[in-house]
CSV table of C-alpha atoms in Angstrom, one decimal:
chain,number,residue,atom,x,y,z
A,1,MET,CA,-11.6,-30.7,-8.9
A,2,LEU,CA,-14.7,-28.6,-9.0
A,3,ASN,CA,-16.9,-28.4,-12.1
A,4,PHE,CA,-16.1,-25.4,-14.2
A,5,GLU,CA,-16.7,-23.7,-17.6
A,6,LEU,CA,-13.8,-21.9,-19.3
A,7,TYR,CA,-14.7,-19.1,-21.7
A,8,ASN,CA,-12.2,-16.5,-22.9
A,9,PRO,CA,-12.8,-15.0,-26.3
A,10,THR,CA,-10.1,-12.3,-26.1
A,11,LYS,CA,-7.6,-12.3,-28.9
A,12,LEU,CA,-4.2,-11.5,-27.4
A,13,ILE,CA,-1.6,-9.9,-29.7
A,14,PHE,CA,1.8,-10.0,-27.8
A,15,GLY,CA,5.2,-8.5,-28.6
A,16,LYS,CA,7.1,-5.6,-30.2
A,17,GLY,CA,5.5,-3.5,-32.9
A,18,GLN,CA,2.0,-5.0,-32.7
A,19,ILE,CA,0.1,-1.8,-32.5
A,20,GLU,CA,0.4,-1.5,-36.3
A,21,LYS,CA,-2.1,-4.4,-36.5
A,22,LEU,CA,-5.0,-2.3,-35.2
A,23,PRO,CA,-6.6,-1.9,-38.7
A,24,THR,CA,-6.9,-5.7,-38.9
A,25,LEU,CA,-8.7,-5.8,-35.5
A,26,ILE,CA,-11.2,-2.9,-35.7
A,27,PRO,CA,-14.0,-3.1,-38.3
A,28,ALA,CA,-13.5,-0.8,-41.3
A,29,GLY,CA,-15.6,2.3,-41.0
A,30,ALA,CA,-16.0,2.1,-37.2
A,31,LYS,CA,-16.3,5.3,-35.3
A,32,ILE,CA,-13.9,5.0,-32.4
A,33,LEU,CA,-13.8,6.4,-28.9
A,34,LEU,CA,-10.1,6.4,-28.0
A,35,ALA,CA,-10.1,6.4,-24.2
A,36,TYR,CA,-7.0,7.0,-22.0
A,37,GLY,CA,-5.9,8.2,-18.6
A,38,GLY,CA,-3.6,10.9,-17.5
A,39,GLY,CA,-1.8,11.4,-20.7
A,40,SER,CA,1.3,9.2,-20.4
A,41,ILE,CA,0.4,7.7,-23.8
A,42,PHE,CA,1.6,11.0,-25.4
A,43,LYS,CA,5.0,10.7,-23.7
A,44,ASN,CA,5.7,7.1,-24.5
A,45,GLY,CA,4.6,7.3,-28.1
A,46,VAL,CA,1.7,4.9,-27.9
A,47,HIS,CA,-0.9,7.6,-28.8
A,48,GLU,CA,1.1,8.5,-31.9
A,49,GLN,CA,1.4,4.9,-32.9
A,50,ALA,CA,-2.3,4.2,-32.4
A,51,ARG,CA,-3.4,7.3,-34.4
A,52,LYS,CA,-1.0,6.5,-37.2
A,53,SER,CA,-2.2,2.9,-37.4
A,54,LEU,CA,-5.8,4.1,-37.5
A,55,GLU,CA,-5.4,6.8,-40.1
A,56,GLY,CA,-8.7,7.0,-42.0
A,57,TYR,CA,-10.8,6.1,-39.1
A,58,ASN,CA,-13.2,8.6,-37.4
A,59,ILE,CA,-11.8,9.0,-33.9
A,60,VAL,CA,-13.1,10.9,-30.9
A,61,GLU,CA,-10.7,11.1,-27.9
A,62,PHE,CA,-11.7,10.9,-24.2
A,63,GLY,CA,-8.9,11.4,-21.6
A,64,GLY,CA,-8.8,11.8,-17.9
A,65,ILE,CA,-9.9,8.4,-16.7
A,66,GLU,CA,-8.5,8.2,-13.1
A,67,ALA,CA,-6.1,5.7,-11.6
A,68,ASN,CA,-9.2,4.3,-9.9
A,69,PRO,CA,-11.8,5.1,-12.5
A,70,HIS,CA,-14.7,7.2,-11.3
A,71,PHE,CA,-18.3,6.4,-12.2
A,72,GLU,CA,-18.9,10.1,-12.6
A,73,THR,CA,-16.1,10.5,-15.2
A,74,LEU,CA,-17.1,7.4,-17.1
A,75,MET,CA,-20.7,8.6,-17.4
A,76,LYS,CA,-19.3,11.6,-19.3
A,77,ALA,CA,-17.8,9.2,-21.8
A,78,VAL,CA,-21.2,7.3,-22.1
A,79,ALA,CA,-22.8,10.6,-23.0
A,80,ILE,CA,-20.2,11.3,-25.7
A,81,ILE,CA,-20.7,7.9,-27.2
A,82,LYS,CA,-24.5,8.5,-27.5
A,83,GLU,CA,-24.0,12.0,-28.9
A,84,GLU,CA,-21.4,11.0,-31.4
A,85,ASN,CA,-22.8,7.7,-32.4
A,86,ILE,CA,-19.6,5.8,-31.5
A,87,ASP,CA,-19.7,2.1,-32.3
A,88,PHE,CA,-16.3,0.9,-31.0
A,89,ILE,CA,-14.1,1.8,-28.0
A,90,LEU,CA,-10.3,1.5,-27.8
A,91,ALA,CA,-8.9,1.5,-24.3
A,92,VAL,CA,-5.3,2.7,-24.3
A,93,GLY,CA,-3.8,2.4,-20.9
A,94,GLY,CA,-3.4,0.2,-17.8
A,95,GLY,CA,-6.0,-1.7,-15.9
A,96,SER,CA,-7.8,1.3,-14.6
A,97,VAL,CA,-8.5,2.6,-18.1
A,98,ILE,CA,-9.5,-0.8,-19.3
A,99,ASP,CA,-11.7,-1.3,-16.3
A,100,GLY,CA,-13.3,2.1,-17.0
A,101,VAL,CA,-13.9,1.2,-20.6
A,102,LYS,CA,-15.6,-2.0,-19.5
A,103,PHE,CA,-18.1,0.1,-17.4
A,104,ILE,CA,-18.6,2.4,-20.4
A,105,SER,CA,-19.2,-0.6,-22.6
A,106,ALA,CA,-21.8,-1.9,-20.2
A,107,ALA,CA,-23.5,1.4,-19.5
A,108,VAL,CA,-24.1,2.6,-23.0
A,109,HIS,CA,-27.0,0.2,-23.7
A,110,PHE,CA,-28.0,-0.6,-20.1
A,111,ASP,CA,-31.7,-0.5,-19.5
A,112,GLY,CA,-31.9,1.4,-16.2
A,113,ASN,CA,-29.6,3.5,-14.0
A,114,PRO,CA,-26.0,2.5,-14.7
A,115,ILE,CA,-25.0,3.0,-11.1
A,116,ASP,CA,-27.0,-0.2,-10.4
A,117,ILE,CA,-24.3,-2.1,-12.4
A,118,LEU,CA,-22.0,-1.3,-9.5
A,119,GLN,CA,-24.2,-1.2,-6.5
A,120,LYS,CA,-26.2,-4.3,-7.4
A,121,HIS,CA,-23.3,-6.2,-9.0
A,122,ILE,CA,-25.3,-6.8,-12.2
A,123,LEU,CA,-23.8,-9.4,-14.5
A,124,ILE,CA,-23.4,-8.0,-18.0
A,125,LYS,CA,-24.1,-10.9,-20.4
A,126,GLU,CA,-25.3,-9.0,-23.5
A,127,ASN,CA,-25.7,-5.6,-25.2
A,128,ALA,CA,-22.2,-4.3,-24.3
A,129,MET,CA,-20.4,-2.1,-26.8
A,130,PRO,CA,-17.5,-3.8,-28.5
A,131,PHE,CA,-14.0,-2.7,-27.3
A,132,GLY,CA,-10.4,-3.5,-27.6
A,133,THR,CA,-7.3,-2.5,-25.6
A,134,ILE,CA,-3.7,-1.5,-26.0
A,135,LEU,CA,-2.1,-2.3,-22.6
A,136,THR,CA,0.5,0.2,-21.3
A,137,LEU,CA,0.8,-1.0,-17.7
A,138,PRO,CA,1.0,-4.7,-16.7
A,139,ALA,CA,-0.7,-5.4,-13.4
A,140,THR,CA,-4.4,-6.2,-13.3
A,141,GLY,CA,-4.9,-8.8,-16.1
A,142,SER,CA,-8.0,-6.7,-17.2
A,143,GLU,CA,-6.8,-7.0,-20.7
A,144,MET,CA,-7.8,-10.7,-20.8
A,145,ASN,CA,-10.7,-11.0,-18.4
A,146,SER,CA,-14.3,-9.8,-18.0
A,147,GLY,CA,-14.0,-8.2,-14.5
A,148,SER,CA,-13.8,-4.5,-13.6
A,149,VAL,CA,-13.6,-2.3,-10.5
A,150,VAL,CA,-15.0,1.2,-10.5
A,151,THR,CA,-15.1,3.9,-7.8
A,152,ILE,CA,-18.2,6.0,-7.0
A,153,ALA,CA,-16.5,9.2,-5.8
A,154,ALA,CA,-19.7,10.6,-4.3
A,155,THR,CA,-20.1,7.7,-1.8
A,156,GLN,CA,-16.4,6.7,-1.5
A,157,GLU,CA,-17.2,3.2,-2.7
A,158,LYS,CA,-15.0,1.0,-4.9
A,159,LEU,CA,-17.1,-1.8,-6.4
A,160,ALA,CA,-16.5,-4.8,-8.6
A,161,PHE,CA,-18.7,-6.0,-11.5
A,162,GLY,CA,-18.3,-8.0,-14.7
A,163,GLY,CA,-20.0,-10.5,-17.1
A,164,SER,CA,-19.3,-12.5,-20.1
A,165,ALA,CA,-20.0,-9.6,-22.5
A,166,LEU,CA,-17.1,-7.6,-21.0
A,167,PHE,CA,-14.1,-9.5,-22.4
A,168,PRO,CA,-12.1,-7.2,-24.7
A,169,GLN,CA,-12.4,-8.3,-28.3
A,170,PHE,CA,-8.6,-8.0,-28.5
A,171,SER,CA,-5.7,-6.8,-26.5
A,172,ILE,CA,-2.3,-5.6,-27.8
A,173,CYS,CA,0.5,-6.3,-25.3
A,174,ASP,CA,3.8,-4.8,-26.3
A,175,PRO,CA,6.3,-5.2,-23.4
A,176,THR,CA,8.5,-2.3,-24.6
A,177,VAL,CA,5.9,0.1,-23.3
A,178,ILE,CA,7.0,-0.4,-19.7
A,179,GLN,CA,10.3,1.4,-20.4
A,180,SER,CA,8.9,4.8,-19.7
A,181,LEU,CA,6.8,3.8,-16.6
A,182,PRO,CA,7.7,5.2,-13.2
A,183,LYS,CA,9.3,2.8,-10.7
A,184,ARG,CA,6.3,3.0,-8.4
A,185,GLN,CA,3.9,1.8,-11.1
A,186,LEU,CA,6.2,-1.1,-12.0
A,187,GLN,CA,6.4,-2.1,-8.3
A,188,ASN,CA,2.6,-1.9,-8.0
A,189,GLY,CA,2.2,-4.1,-11.1
A,190,VAL,CA,4.3,-6.9,-9.7
A,191,VAL,CA,2.6,-6.9,-6.3
A,192,ASP,CA,-0.8,-6.6,-7.8
A,193,ALA,CA,-0.2,-9.7,-10.0
A,194,TYR,CA,1.4,-11.6,-7.2
A,195,THR,CA,-1.6,-11.0,-4.9
A,196,HIS,CA,-4.0,-12.0,-7.7
A,197,VAL,CA,-2.4,-15.4,-7.7
A,198,LEU,CA,-2.5,-15.7,-3.9
A,199,GLU,CA,-6.2,-14.9,-3.9
A,200,GLN,CA,-6.8,-17.9,-6.1
A,201,TYR,CA,-4.1,-20.2,-4.5
A,202,LEU,CA,-3.9,-19.6,-0.8
A,203,THR,CA,-7.1,-21.3,0.2
A,204,TYR,CA,-7.0,-24.9,1.3
A,205,VAL,CA,-5.4,-28.1,-0.1
A,206,HIS,CA,-7.5,-29.5,-2.9
A,207,GLU,CA,-7.2,-31.7,-6.0
A,208,GLY,CA,-6.6,-29.0,-8.6
A,209,PHE,CA,-3.0,-30.1,-9.0
A,210,LEU,CA,-2.3,-28.5,-12.3
A,211,GLN,CA,-3.9,-25.1,-11.3
A,212,ASP,CA,-1.7,-25.1,-8.2
A,213,ARG,CA,1.5,-25.8,-10.2
A,214,ILE,CA,0.6,-23.1,-12.7
A,215,ALA,CA,-0.1,-20.6,-9.9
A,216,GLU,CA,3.2,-21.5,-8.2
A,217,SER,CA,5.1,-21.0,-11.4
A,218,ILE,CA,3.7,-17.5,-11.9
A,219,LEU,CA,4.6,-16.6,-8.3
A,220,GLN,CA,8.2,-18.0,-8.8
A,221,THR,CA,8.5,-16.0,-12.0
A,222,LEU,CA,7.4,-12.8,-10.4
A,223,ILE,CA,9.8,-13.3,-7.5
A,224,GLN,CA,12.6,-14.0,-10.0
A,225,ILE,CA,12.0,-11.0,-12.3
A,226,GLY,CA,10.3,-8.5,-10.0
A,227,PRO,CA,13.2,-6.7,-8.4
A,228,ASN,CA,15.2,-6.8,-11.7
A,229,VAL,CA,12.4,-5.5,-14.0
A,230,ILE,CA,12.1,-2.5,-11.7
A,231,GLU,CA,15.7,-1.6,-12.2
A,232,LYS,CA,16.0,-2.7,-15.9
A,233,PRO,CA,12.6,-2.1,-17.6
A,234,THR,CA,14.4,-1.9,-21.0
A,235,ASP,CA,15.4,-5.6,-20.7
A,236,TYR,CA,13.0,-7.2,-23.1
A,237,ALA,CA,13.2,-10.7,-21.4
A,238,LEU,CA,12.3,-9.2,-18.1
A,239,ALA,CA,9.6,-6.9,-19.5
A,240,SER,CA,7.9,-9.7,-21.5
A,241,ASN,CA,7.9,-12.2,-18.7
A,242,PHE,CA,6.5,-9.5,-16.4
A,243,MET,CA,3.7,-8.6,-18.8
A,244,TRP,CA,2.8,-12.2,-19.5
A,245,SER,CA,2.8,-13.1,-15.8
A,246,CYS,CA,0.4,-10.3,-15.0
A,247,THR,CA,-2.0,-11.5,-17.7
A,248,MET,CA,-1.8,-15.1,-16.7
A,249,ALA,CA,-2.4,-14.2,-13.1
A,250,LEU,CA,-6.0,-13.1,-13.8
A,251,ASN,CA,-7.2,-14.4,-17.1
A,252,GLY,CA,-9.3,-17.0,-15.5
A,253,LEU,CA,-7.1,-20.1,-16.1
A,254,ILE,CA,-5.8,-20.7,-12.6
A,255,GLN,CA,-9.1,-20.0,-11.0
A,256,LYS,CA,-11.0,-22.8,-12.8
A,257,GLY,CA,-11.9,-25.9,-10.8
A,258,VAL,CA,-10.5,-24.6,-7.5
A,259,PRO,CA,-11.7,-22.4,-4.6
A,260,SER,CA,-10.7,-18.7,-4.4
A,261,ASP,CA,-10.7,-16.1,-1.7
A,262,TRP,CA,-10.7,-12.4,-2.7
A,263,ALA,CA,-11.3,-11.0,0.8
A,264,THR,CA,-7.9,-9.2,0.6
A,265,HIS,CA,-9.2,-7.3,-2.4
A,266,MET,CA,-12.6,-6.6,-0.9
A,267,ILE,CA,-11.0,-5.1,2.2
A,268,GLY,CA,-8.2,-3.4,0.2
A,269,HIS,CA,-10.7,-1.7,-2.1
A,270,GLU,CA,-12.1,0.2,1.0
A,271,LEU,CA,-8.6,1.5,1.8
A,272,THR,CA,-8.3,2.9,-1.7
A,273,ALA,CA,-11.8,4.4,-1.6
A,274,LEU,CA,-11.1,6.0,1.8
A,275,TYR,CA,-7.5,7.1,1.5
A,276,GLY,CA,-6.6,7.0,-2.1
A,277,ILE,CA,-3.9,4.4,-1.5
A,278,ASP,CA,-2.6,2.6,-4.6
A,279,HIS,CA,-4.5,-0.6,-5.1
A,280,ALA,CA,-1.5,-2.9,-5.0
A,281,ARG,CA,-0.3,-1.2,-1.8
A,282,THR,CA,-3.6,-1.9,-0.1
A,283,LEU,CA,-3.1,-5.6,-1.0
A,284,ALA,CA,0.3,-5.6,0.5
A,285,ILE,CA,-1.1,-4.1,3.7
A,286,ILE,CA,-4.1,-6.5,4.1
A,287,GLY,CA,-2.9,-9.8,2.6
A,288,PRO,CA,-0.3,-10.8,5.1
A,289,ASN,CA,-2.5,-9.8,8.1
A,290,LEU,CA,-5.4,-11.8,6.7
A,291,TYR,CA,-3.1,-14.9,6.4
A,292,LYS,CA,-2.1,-14.4,10.1
A,293,VAL,CA,-5.7,-13.9,11.4
A,294,MET,CA,-7.0,-16.8,9.3
A,295,PHE,CA,-3.9,-18.9,9.9
A,296,GLU,CA,-5.6,-22.1,11.2
A,297,THR,CA,-7.9,-22.1,8.1
A,298,LYS,CA,-5.1,-21.6,5.6
A,299,LYS,CA,-2.2,-23.3,7.4
A,300,GLU,CA,-2.0,-26.4,5.2
A,301,LYS,CA,-1.9,-24.3,2.0
A,302,LEU,CA,0.5,-21.8,3.5
A,303,ALA,CA,2.8,-24.7,4.2
A,304,GLN,CA,2.5,-26.0,0.6
A,305,TYR,CA,3.2,-22.4,-0.6
A,306,GLY,CA,6.3,-22.2,1.6
A,307,LYS,CA,7.7,-25.5,0.5
A,308,ARG,CA,7.1,-25.1,-3.2
A,309,VAL,CA,7.6,-21.4,-3.8
A,310,PHE,CA,10.3,-20.5,-1.1
A,311,ASN,CA,11.8,-24.0,-0.6
A,312,LEU,CA,11.3,-23.8,3.1
A,313,THR,CA,11.9,-26.7,5.5
A,314,GLY,CA,10.8,-27.4,9.1
A,315,SER,CA,7.5,-28.4,10.7
A,316,GLU,CA,4.2,-27.6,8.8
A,317,GLU,CA,3.5,-24.8,11.2
A,318,GLU,CA,7.0,-23.3,11.0
A,319,ILE,CA,6.9,-23.4,7.2
A,320,ALA,CA,3.4,-21.8,7.1
A,321,ARG,CA,4.4,-18.9,9.4
A,322,GLU,CA,7.7,-18.3,7.6
A,323,ALA,CA,5.9,-18.3,4.3
A,324,ILE,CA,3.9,-15.3,5.5
A,325,GLU,CA,7.1,-13.5,6.5
A,326,LYS,CA,8.8,-14.3,3.2
A,327,THR,CA,5.8,-12.8,1.4
A,328,VAL,CA,6.1,-9.6,3.5
A,329,ALA,CA,9.8,-9.5,2.7
A,330,PHE,CA,9.1,-9.8,-1.0
A,331,PHE,CA,6.6,-7.0,-0.8
A,332,HIS,CA,9.2,-4.9,1.0
A,333,SER,CA,11.7,-5.7,-1.7
A,334,MET,CA,9.2,-4.3,-4.1
A,335,GLY,CA,9.0,-1.0,-2.3
A,336,MET,CA,5.7,-1.7,-0.4
A,337,LYS,CA,5.0,-0.3,3.0
A,338,THR,CA,2.9,-2.9,4.7
A,339,ALA,CA,1.4,-1.0,7.6
A,340,LEU,CA,-1.7,1.2,7.1
A,341,SER,CA,-0.1,3.8,9.3
A,342,GLU,CA,2.7,4.1,6.8
A,343,ASN,CA,0.3,4.8,4.0
A,344,ALA,CA,-2.5,7.0,5.5
A,345,GLU,CA,-3.3,9.3,8.4
A,346,ASN,CA,-6.2,9.4,10.9
A,347,ILE,CA,-6.8,5.7,10.6
A,348,GLU,CA,-8.2,5.1,14.1
A,349,LYS,CA,-11.8,4.4,13.0
A,350,THR,CA,-11.0,2.6,9.8
A,351,ALA,CA,-11.8,-0.9,11.0
A,352,ASP,CA,-15.2,0.1,12.4
A,353,PHE,CA,-16.0,2.0,9.2
A,354,ILE,CA,-15.2,-0.9,7.0
A,355,VAL,CA,-17.1,-3.4,9.2
A,356,ASP,CA,-20.2,-1.1,9.2
A,357,ARG,CA,-20.0,-0.8,5.4
A,358,PHE,CA,-19.8,-4.5,4.9
A,359,GLU,CA,-22.6,-5.2,7.3
A,360,LYS,CA,-24.9,-2.8,5.4
A,361,ARG,CA,-24.0,-4.6,2.2
A,362,GLY,CA,-24.7,-7.9,3.7
A,363,TRP,CA,-21.1,-9.1,3.3
A,364,LYS,CA,-21.0,-11.1,6.5
A,365,GLY,CA,-19.0,-14.1,5.4
A,366,LEU,CA,-16.0,-13.6,3.1
A,367,GLY,CA,-13.3,-15.9,1.8
A,368,GLU,CA,-13.2,-19.4,0.3
A,369,LYS,CA,-15.1,-20.8,3.2
A,370,GLN,CA,-17.2,-17.7,4.0
A,371,ASN,CA,-15.7,-17.8,7.5
A,372,ILE,CA,-14.1,-14.4,7.4
A,373,THR,CA,-16.8,-12.9,9.5
A,374,LEU,CA,-17.3,-9.2,10.3
A,375,GLU,CA,-15.4,-9.8,13.6
A,376,LYS,CA,-12.5,-11.3,11.6
A,377,VAL,CA,-12.6,-8.4,9.1
A,378,LYS,CA,-12.2,-6.0,12.1
A,379,GLU,CA,-9.3,-8.1,13.4
A,380,ILE,CA,-7.5,-8.1,10.1
A,381,VAL,CA,-7.8,-4.3,9.6
A,382,LEU,CA,-6.7,-3.6,13.2
A,383,ALA,CA,-3.7,-5.9,12.7
A,384,SER,CA,-2.8,-3.8,9.6
A,385,TYR,CA,-2.5,-0.6,11.6
């Protein structure tokens, strides 16, 4: 097992009716920026619950954070925080709103041009504005980690950043909020969480036995509940296991002491930036084709995955190949279209564009072994057409 440090200061408050605990979590007298996205929090009652719980607090609202939060929009919030002397941010929404608030938190006191946080991948270890979250869409795990992804609309770039100062102080996770979510968002949430686990699991055989078993249990749980929670979001057992699986998929635990990949995400981010494809759907497009192109590198771990998660039998190679097909079948059962041509038009130059962009950034060796070269990236994207 590799050396590691585990640090996660986020206080997670899980279950029904927990929004009423907000006054015990936010300092008395704090001036709050309440940040949200497209307004679904008004329809599902979360906004009303939050405002009622925070009666007596001075609150400024900031809405309109995009599904892939834009740098340009978030900088408007930074300006409001400075003008209004805000001292606490409450993110009410899904992973995109929380990711956006992480950038806002980092940018308020950043010494320099905040765009550098994204373009230079600056680690934020101090001077971030405190924030908490009310999760309304399980998917990204952003409610219990310190990572974020933000889009620069002007350059069509979707870039990741993070740092130890960007953990939420608290996250309220009430599974009943998923009842009002559109089916597409629930489908995305399951596939997003599933792929988060695969990025940390489908590498090579190692000695992190416990991490593997925890990862496999999350995958099996998502397979068990995924199709059902889409059809029965009011079932609390399904909803709570869905929400907790999404958090556990990316709160740092299964990544410690083991190698991880993340190339699927790095390529997938480009498809979102170029075509506006939902994040989870880019992962369903790229992931299986990456496993096929990098088959020899990942064959042993794919076989383990096939045996333990899908109970497959046969030769190692047969199991490994069938495991990829089982993954595709699961994605299809979750409403994913796994070819780029099914999700976007005018895709002919996509592979060349992404390779050129990666080359300019110096991203010439991705994956757990840095052996996903620019040539492999092109092969993966072309296989996704």
